[in-house]
Structure formats: structure tokens, C-alpha cells
Amino acid sequence: MSLLRIRLFGDPVLRQEAREVDSFDDRLRRLAGDMLETMRDAPGVGLAAPQVGVLKRLFTFEFPGLEEDEPGEHGAVANPRLVDSSEQLEEGDEGCLSFPGLFYPVERPLHVEIAWQDLHGEEHTRQLSSFEARVWLHEMDHLDGILFIDHLARHDRREAMKLMRQYRKEHGVDMPGQGRMANLLLGGGGGGGS
Ligand code: NI
């Protein structure tokens, strides 16, 4: 397995629509394994394929255990589709590995039902609530080129974009998609990004 380079806000690949996964082969499973490793290393609770420059409808996630010594849950999700969502919303702080160190409150549906496929192409549906729903919805947005700042009020969105411009400048990230970014993100602070 190997660590992949996480693309930062400003990289055009983050704004593109990803394509359906249609080959559930070893290559896909290797990509998912690398994404999981990259996500944990960052560290984050979710990572979508476009964030590592791959325009496939695939993301990885990791939920912590309920108690500190309880194992969490992790996995890979292909071709997710929102089946149902509650009218009731919940606000919670959100971050994103493509926006290192930034967190803003975002409103999301409290309950959702999502249909998806595993890495062997098997179909599943799952109901998620609160934090877990938030993580999956955030990652699903990435597959349509939507970023969490798109859900913010204009003031917060402008501030986030300004802070990211500064971040890129301070870290010498001049052009989208250039090599130094990966190293900069490794060991970067703050959990909870996705
Ligand atoms: Ni994200």
C-alpha cells in the first residue's frame, strides 16, 4: 500500500464530477486500500477519490468506536446514492482534508438512507444518523465536485477561500496539482477532516 497525494482546494480536480465505478477488480481494491491508508495518515474520517486525483465514485470512511477502547468501523463505498433524507437538520463542525486546519459549522440532514456498492459490486442500503450521516454526505458531495464551503454562508465561505490562498502561499503551493503538497499534509494537525 502507498500514501497518495491529497489535493488541496484550488486544484481543479476537486470541482469535477466523478464517474460511476463499473469495474470491481483488484485495481479498485488497491486504490481503496491506499485511500484508507492515506486517510488515516492525514488523519481524517473520510476521503473521496477525487481528493487523490481519481475521478471515480468511491470514498473511504472511518468511524471511531463508541468507547475509547472499542474498535471503530471503516470501509469503502462505491456509487453511493441518496435514497431518503430527513427534513430535520443538524448543525455540526466539519473539516476537509483538502482544507487543512479549517472547520466550519454545516447543516446536514439528521437521518439518511443511502444505497451503495462494496468493493465486489454487491448492493447495500444503510441508514445513518448525525455524525455518520454527515461524513457520508460530505464524501458524496465530493463525487459531484461539491465542497463543504459551498454549504456555508457567504462570509464564512469567503474567509475559508482567503485562508486557503494564504495556506498555499505560505507552503509554497503555487500551482494546483504540484508535488510538494503531499509532504505538507503529512503529519498536519487536527483530526476530523474529511
Ligand atoms: Ni472533504
PDB file of C-alpha atoms and ligand atoms in Angstrom:
ATOM      1  CA  MET A   1       0.000   0.000   0.000  1.00  0.00           C
ATOM      2  CA  SER A   2       1.150   3.543  -0.502  1.00  0.00           C
ATOM      3  CA  LEU A   3       0.230   7.041   0.524  1.00  0.00           C
ATOM      4  CA  LEU A   4      -1.472   9.146  -2.117  1.00  0.00           C
ATOM      5  CA  ARG A   5      -1.158  12.882  -2.570  1.00  0.00           C
ATOM      6  CA  ILE A   6      -4.168  14.759  -1.219  1.00  0.00           C
ATOM      7  CA  ARG A   7      -5.307  17.586  -3.474  1.00  0.00           C
ATOM      8  CA  LEU A   8      -5.921  20.969  -1.873  1.00  0.00           C
ATOM      9  CA  PHE A   9      -8.675  23.469  -2.547  1.00  0.00           C
ATOM     10  CA  GLY A  10      -7.758  25.268  -5.755  1.00  0.00           C
ATOM     11  CA  ASP A  11      -6.928  22.061  -7.587  1.00  0.00           C
ATOM     12  CA  PRO A  12      -9.479  21.850 -10.429  1.00  0.00           C
ATOM     13  CA  VAL A  13      -9.939  18.087  -9.975  1.00  0.00           C
ATOM     14  CA  LEU A  14     -11.937  18.808  -6.794  1.00  0.00           C
ATOM     15  CA  ARG A  15     -14.601  20.549  -8.900  1.00  0.00           C
ATOM     16  CA  GLN A  16     -15.112  17.760 -11.411  1.00  0.00           C
ATOM     17  CA  GLU A  17     -17.842  15.166 -11.424  1.00  0.00           C
ATOM     18  CA  ALA A  18     -16.629  11.629 -10.779  1.00  0.00           C
ATOM     19  CA  ARG A  19     -17.680   8.664 -12.936  1.00  0.00           C
ATOM     20  CA  GLU A  20     -19.529   5.564 -11.775  1.00  0.00           C
ATOM     21  CA  VAL A  21     -17.359   2.654 -10.688  1.00  0.00           C
ATOM     22  CA  ASP A  22     -18.005  -0.184 -13.147  1.00  0.00           C
ATOM     23  CA  SER A  23     -15.017  -2.490 -12.597  1.00  0.00           C
ATOM     24  CA  PHE A  24     -14.942  -4.097  -9.177  1.00  0.00           C
ATOM     25  CA  ASP A  25     -11.476  -5.522  -9.601  1.00  0.00           C
ATOM     26  CA  ASP A  26      -8.153  -5.722  -7.781  1.00  0.00           C
ATOM     27  CA  ARG A  27      -7.204  -2.321  -9.079  1.00  0.00           C
ATOM     28  CA  LEU A  28     -10.226  -0.756  -7.372  1.00  0.00           C
ATOM     29  CA  ARG A  29      -9.498  -2.622  -4.136  1.00  0.00           C
ATOM     30  CA  ARG A  30      -5.870  -1.469  -4.226  1.00  0.00           C
ATOM     31  CA  LEU A  31      -6.996   2.144  -4.721  1.00  0.00           C
ATOM     32  CA  ALA A  32      -9.418   1.826  -1.779  1.00  0.00           C
ATOM     33  CA  GLY A  33      -6.633   0.369   0.399  1.00  0.00           C
ATOM     34  CA  ASP A  34      -4.298   3.211  -0.491  1.00  0.00           C
ATOM     35  CA  MET A  35      -7.048   5.762   0.186  1.00  0.00           C
ATOM     36  CA  LEU A  36      -7.757   4.239   3.592  1.00  0.00           C
ATOM     37  CA  GLU A  37      -4.079   4.380   4.496  1.00  0.00           C
ATOM     38  CA  THR A  38      -3.791   7.978   3.229  1.00  0.00           C
ATOM     39  CA  MET A  39      -6.920   8.989   5.170  1.00  0.00           C
ATOM     40  CA  ARG A  40      -5.627   7.514   8.433  1.00  0.00           C
ATOM     41  CA  ASP A  41      -2.220   9.046   7.967  1.00  0.00           C
ATOM     42  CA  ALA A  42      -3.642  12.534   7.368  1.00  0.00           C
ATOM     43  CA  PRO A  43      -5.567  11.919   9.752  1.00  0.00           C
ATOM     44  CA  GLY A  44      -9.189  12.142   8.657  1.00  0.00           C
ATOM     45  CA  VAL A  45     -12.510  10.315   8.960  1.00  0.00           C
ATOM     46  CA  GLY A  46     -13.327  10.316   5.260  1.00  0.00           C
ATOM     47  CA  LEU A  47     -11.575  10.636   1.902  1.00  0.00           C
ATOM     48  CA  ALA A  48     -13.117  10.724  -1.564  1.00  0.00           C
ATOM     49  CA  ALA A  49     -11.314   9.517  -4.690  1.00  0.00           C
ATOM     50  CA  PRO A  50     -11.303  12.969  -6.390  1.00  0.00           C
ATOM     51  CA  GLN A  51      -9.278  14.215  -3.402  1.00  0.00           C
ATOM     52  CA  VAL A  52      -6.443  11.977  -4.578  1.00  0.00           C
ATOM     53  CA  GLY A  53      -6.995  12.941  -8.208  1.00  0.00           C
ATOM     54  CA  VAL A  54      -9.077   9.908  -9.229  1.00  0.00           C
ATOM     55  CA  LEU A  55     -12.479  10.725 -10.742  1.00  0.00           C
ATOM     56  CA  LYS A  56     -14.312   7.615  -9.526  1.00  0.00           C
ATOM     57  CA  ARG A  57     -17.417   7.495  -7.357  1.00  0.00           C
ATOM     58  CA  LEU A  58     -15.610   5.967  -4.408  1.00  0.00           C
ATOM     59  CA  PHE A  59     -14.844   7.073  -0.862  1.00  0.00           C
ATOM     60  CA  THR A  60     -13.389   5.631   2.325  1.00  0.00           C
ATOM     61  CA  PHE A  61     -14.516   6.357   5.870  1.00  0.00           C
ATOM     62  CA  GLU A  62     -13.670   5.520   9.443  1.00  0.00           C
ATOM     63  CA  PHE A  63     -15.994   5.890  12.419  1.00  0.00           C
ATOM     64  CA  PRO A  64     -14.493   5.817  15.898  1.00  0.00           C
ATOM     65  CA  GLY A  65     -15.741   3.286  18.456  1.00  0.00           C
ATOM     66  CA  LEU A  66     -18.336   4.481  20.934  1.00  0.00           C
ATOM     67  CA  GLU A  67     -15.962   3.965  23.864  1.00  0.00           C
ATOM     68  CA  GLU A  68     -12.303   4.786  23.708  1.00  0.00           C
ATOM     69  CA  ASP A  69     -11.151   1.165  23.753  1.00  0.00           C
ATOM     70  CA  GLU A  70     -13.885  -0.032  21.408  1.00  0.00           C
ATOM     71  CA  PRO A  71     -12.928  -0.764  17.814  1.00  0.00           C
ATOM     72  CA  GLY A  72     -14.304   1.596  15.224  1.00  0.00           C
ATOM     73  CA  GLU A  73     -15.635   0.822  11.801  1.00  0.00           C
ATOM     74  CA  HIS A  74     -14.036   1.550   8.455  1.00  0.00           C
ATOM     75  CA  GLY A  75     -14.800   0.787   4.871  1.00  0.00           C
ATOM     76  CA  ALA A  76     -15.020   1.782   1.249  1.00  0.00           C
ATOM     77  CA  VAL A  77     -18.184   2.872  -0.531  1.00  0.00           C
ATOM     78  CA  ALA A  78     -18.724   2.852  -4.305  1.00  0.00           C
ATOM     79  CA  ASN A  79     -21.508   4.523  -6.288  1.00  0.00           C
ATOM     80  CA  PRO A  80     -23.409   5.871  -3.271  1.00  0.00           C
ATOM     81  CA  ARG A  81     -26.921   7.195  -3.896  1.00  0.00           C
ATOM     82  CA  LEU A  82     -29.139   9.104  -1.511  1.00  0.00           C
ATOM     83  CA  VAL A  83     -32.411   7.170  -1.165  1.00  0.00           C
ATOM     84  CA  ASP A  84     -34.042   9.213   1.552  1.00  0.00           C
ATOM     85  CA  SER A  85     -33.187  12.023   3.941  1.00  0.00           C
ATOM     86  CA  SER A  86     -34.942  13.569   6.912  1.00  0.00           C
ATOM     87  CA  GLU A  87     -36.318  17.069   6.809  1.00  0.00           C
ATOM     88  CA  GLN A  88     -34.824  17.520  10.233  1.00  0.00           C
ATOM     89  CA  LEU A  89     -31.345  19.023  10.001  1.00  0.00           C
ATOM     90  CA  GLU A  90     -28.437  19.060  12.397  1.00  0.00           C
ATOM     91  CA  GLU A  91     -25.577  21.518  12.535  1.00  0.00           C
ATOM     92  CA  GLY A  92     -22.071  20.233  13.237  1.00  0.00           C
ATOM     93  CA  ASP A  93     -18.476  21.323  12.706  1.00  0.00           C
ATOM     94  CA  GLU A  94     -16.980  19.996   9.523  1.00  0.00           C
ATOM     95  CA  GLY A  95     -13.497  19.936   8.115  1.00  0.00           C
ATOM     96  CA  CYS A  96     -11.970  18.535   4.957  1.00  0.00           C
ATOM     97  CA  LEU A  97      -8.540  17.133   4.163  1.00  0.00           C
ATOM     98  CA  SER A  98      -8.465  19.436   1.134  1.00  0.00           C
ATOM     99  CA  PHE A  99      -8.782  22.414   3.542  1.00  0.00           C
ATOM    100  CA  PRO A 100      -6.150  21.665   6.211  1.00  0.00           C
ATOM    101  CA  GLY A 101      -6.984  23.078   9.637  1.00  0.00           C
ATOM    102  CA  LEU A 102     -10.304  24.718   8.682  1.00  0.00           C
ATOM    103  CA  PHE A 103     -13.559  23.853  10.440  1.00  0.00           C
ATOM    104  CA  TYR A 104     -16.977  25.442   9.966  1.00  0.00           C
ATOM    105  CA  PRO A 105     -20.481  24.519  11.084  1.00  0.00           C
ATOM    106  CA  VAL A 106     -22.555  22.916   8.314  1.00  0.00           C
ATOM    107  CA  GLU A 107     -26.218  21.889   8.377  1.00  0.00           C
ATOM    108  CA  ARG A 108     -26.954  18.372   7.115  1.00  0.00           C
ATOM    109  CA  PRO A 109     -29.963  16.050   7.295  1.00  0.00           C
ATOM    110  CA  LEU A 110     -30.040  14.260  10.648  1.00  0.00           C
ATOM    111  CA  HIS A 111     -31.063  10.900   9.139  1.00  0.00           C
ATOM    112  CA  VAL A 112     -30.363   9.470   5.684  1.00  0.00           C
ATOM    113  CA  GLU A 113     -30.743   6.237   3.790  1.00  0.00           C
ATOM    114  CA  ILE A 114     -28.037   5.524   1.246  1.00  0.00           C
ATOM    115  CA  ALA A 115     -27.727   2.795  -1.385  1.00  0.00           C
ATOM    116  CA  TRP A 116     -24.165   1.832  -2.341  1.00  0.00           C
ATOM    117  CA  GLN A 117     -21.922  -0.940  -3.596  1.00  0.00           C
ATOM    118  CA  ASP A 118     -18.998  -2.595  -1.858  1.00  0.00           C
ATOM    119  CA  LEU A 119     -15.646  -3.359  -3.493  1.00  0.00           C
ATOM    120  CA  HIS A 120     -17.053  -6.567  -5.009  1.00  0.00           C
ATOM    121  CA  GLY A 121     -20.051  -4.806  -6.562  1.00  0.00           C
ATOM    122  CA  GLU A 122     -22.575  -6.110  -4.011  1.00  0.00           C
ATOM    123  CA  GLU A 123     -25.504  -3.756  -3.465  1.00  0.00           C
ATOM    124  CA  HIS A 124     -26.352  -2.498   0.034  1.00  0.00           C
ATOM    125  CA  THR A 125     -28.513   0.091   1.684  1.00  0.00           C
ATOM    126  CA  ARG A 126     -27.769   1.646   5.008  1.00  0.00           C
ATOM    127  CA  GLN A 127     -29.366   4.125   7.382  1.00  0.00           C
ATOM    128  CA  LEU A 128     -27.100   6.623   9.060  1.00  0.00           C
ATOM    129  CA  SER A 129     -27.671   9.437  11.523  1.00  0.00           C
ATOM    130  CA  SER A 130     -25.927  12.500  12.860  1.00  0.00           C
ATOM    131  CA  PHE A 131     -22.099  12.325  12.620  1.00  0.00           C
ATOM    132  CA  GLU A 132     -22.113   9.209  10.439  1.00  0.00           C
ATOM    133  CA  ALA A 133     -24.666  10.699   8.042  1.00  0.00           C
ATOM    134  CA  ARG A 134     -22.584  13.878   7.933  1.00  0.00           C
ATOM    135  CA  VAL A 135     -19.399  12.019   6.965  1.00  0.00           C
ATOM    136  CA  TRP A 136     -21.042  10.059   4.146  1.00  0.00           C
ATOM    137  CA  LEU A 137     -22.900  13.119   2.801  1.00  0.00           C
ATOM    138  CA  HIS A 138     -19.695  15.165   2.845  1.00  0.00           C
ATOM    139  CA  GLU A 139     -17.891  12.460   0.848  1.00  0.00           C
ATOM    140  CA  MET A 140     -20.805  12.043  -1.563  1.00  0.00           C
ATOM    141  CA  ASP A 141     -20.660  15.778  -2.271  1.00  0.00           C
ATOM    142  CA  HIS A 142     -17.010  15.378  -3.317  1.00  0.00           C
ATOM    143  CA  LEU A 143     -18.096  12.940  -6.044  1.00  0.00           C
ATOM    144  CA  ASP A 144     -20.165  15.732  -7.617  1.00  0.00           C
ATOM    145  CA  GLY A 145     -17.459  18.375  -7.263  1.00  0.00           C
ATOM    146  CA  ILE A 146     -19.228  19.950  -4.291  1.00  0.00           C
ATOM    147  CA  LEU A 147     -17.108  21.106  -1.343  1.00  0.00           C
ATOM    148  CA  PHE A 148     -18.185  21.783   2.220  1.00  0.00           C
ATOM    149  CA  ILE A 149     -17.570  25.503   1.818  1.00  0.00           C
ATOM    150  CA  ASP A 150     -20.427  25.523  -0.722  1.00  0.00           C
ATOM    151  CA  HIS A 151     -22.794  24.952   2.218  1.00  0.00           C
ATOM    152  CA  LEU A 152     -21.502  27.946   4.200  1.00  0.00           C
ATOM    153  CA  ALA A 153     -22.874  31.442   4.432  1.00  0.00           C
ATOM    154  CA  ARG A 154     -21.091  33.831   2.103  1.00  0.00           C
ATOM    155  CA  HIS A 155     -18.957  35.392   4.818  1.00  0.00           C
ATOM    156  CA  ASP A 156     -17.577  32.076   6.048  1.00  0.00           C
ATOM    157  CA  ARG A 157     -17.041  30.834   2.502  1.00  0.00           C
ATOM    158  CA  ARG A 158     -15.031  33.927   1.586  1.00  0.00           C
ATOM    159  CA  GLU A 159     -12.968  33.604   4.738  1.00  0.00           C
ATOM    160  CA  ALA A 160     -12.225  29.924   4.026  1.00  0.00           C
ATOM    161  CA  MET A 161     -11.135  30.691   0.467  1.00  0.00           C
ATOM    162  CA  LYS A 162      -8.903  33.507   1.698  1.00  0.00           C
ATOM    163  CA  LEU A 163      -7.318  31.300   4.356  1.00  0.00           C
ATOM    164  CA  MET A 164      -6.657  28.603   1.751  1.00  0.00           C
ATOM    165  CA  ARG A 165      -4.998  31.122  -0.572  1.00  0.00           C
ATOM    166  CA  GLN A 166      -2.749  32.101   2.347  1.00  0.00           C
ATOM    167  CA  TYR A 167      -2.061  28.449   3.159  1.00  0.00           C
ATOM    168  CA  ARG A 168      -0.980  27.711  -0.376  1.00  0.00           C
ATOM    169  CA  LYS A 169       1.246  30.788  -0.433  1.00  0.00           C
ATOM    170  CA  GLU A 170       2.848  30.078   2.933  1.00  0.00           C
ATOM    171  CA  HIS A 171       3.535  26.484   1.987  1.00  0.00           C
ATOM    172  CA  GLY A 172       4.838  27.305  -1.448  1.00  0.00           C
ATOM    173  CA  VAL A 173       1.979  25.626  -3.258  1.00  0.00           C
ATOM    174  CA  ASP A 174       1.868  27.809  -6.359  1.00  0.00           C
ATOM    175  CA  MET A 175       0.124  25.644  -8.877  1.00  0.00           C
ATOM    176  CA  PRO A 176      -2.674  23.169  -8.467  1.00  0.00           C
ATOM    177  CA  GLY A 177      -1.542  19.587  -8.505  1.00  0.00           C
ATOM    178  CA  GLN A 178       2.153  20.025  -7.782  1.00  0.00           C
ATOM    179  CA  GLY A 179       4.271  17.659  -5.791  1.00  0.00           C
ATOM    180  CA  ARG A 180       5.062  19.463  -2.577  1.00  0.00           C
ATOM    181  CA  MET A 181       1.551  19.322  -1.194  1.00  0.00           C
ATOM    182  CA  ALA A 182       1.655  15.689  -0.146  1.00  0.00           C
ATOM    183  CA  ASN A 183       4.560  16.191   2.209  1.00  0.00           C
ATOM    184  CA  LEU A 184       2.982  19.292   3.650  1.00  0.00           C
ATOM    185  CA  LEU A 185      -0.148  17.425   4.547  1.00  0.00           C
ATOM    186  CA  LEU A 186       1.542  14.507   6.212  1.00  0.00           C
ATOM    187  CA  GLY A 187       1.519  14.982   9.942  1.00  0.00           C
ATOM    188  CA  GLY A 188      -0.723  18.024   9.544  1.00  0.00           C
ATOM    189  CA  GLY A 189      -2.678  18.758  12.701  1.00  0.00           C
ATOM    190  CA  GLY A 190      -6.321  18.402  13.609  1.00  0.00           C
ATOM    191  CA  GLY A 191      -8.479  15.298  13.360  1.00  0.00           C
ATOM    192  CA  GLY A 192     -11.882  15.091  11.876  1.00  0.00           C
ATOM    193  CA  GLY A 193     -11.104  16.266   8.373  1.00  0.00           C
ATOM    194  CA  SER A 194     -12.818  14.510   5.555  1.00  0.00           C
TER     195      SER A 194
HETATM  196 NI    NI B   1     -13.711  16.653   2.279  1.00  0.00          NI
END
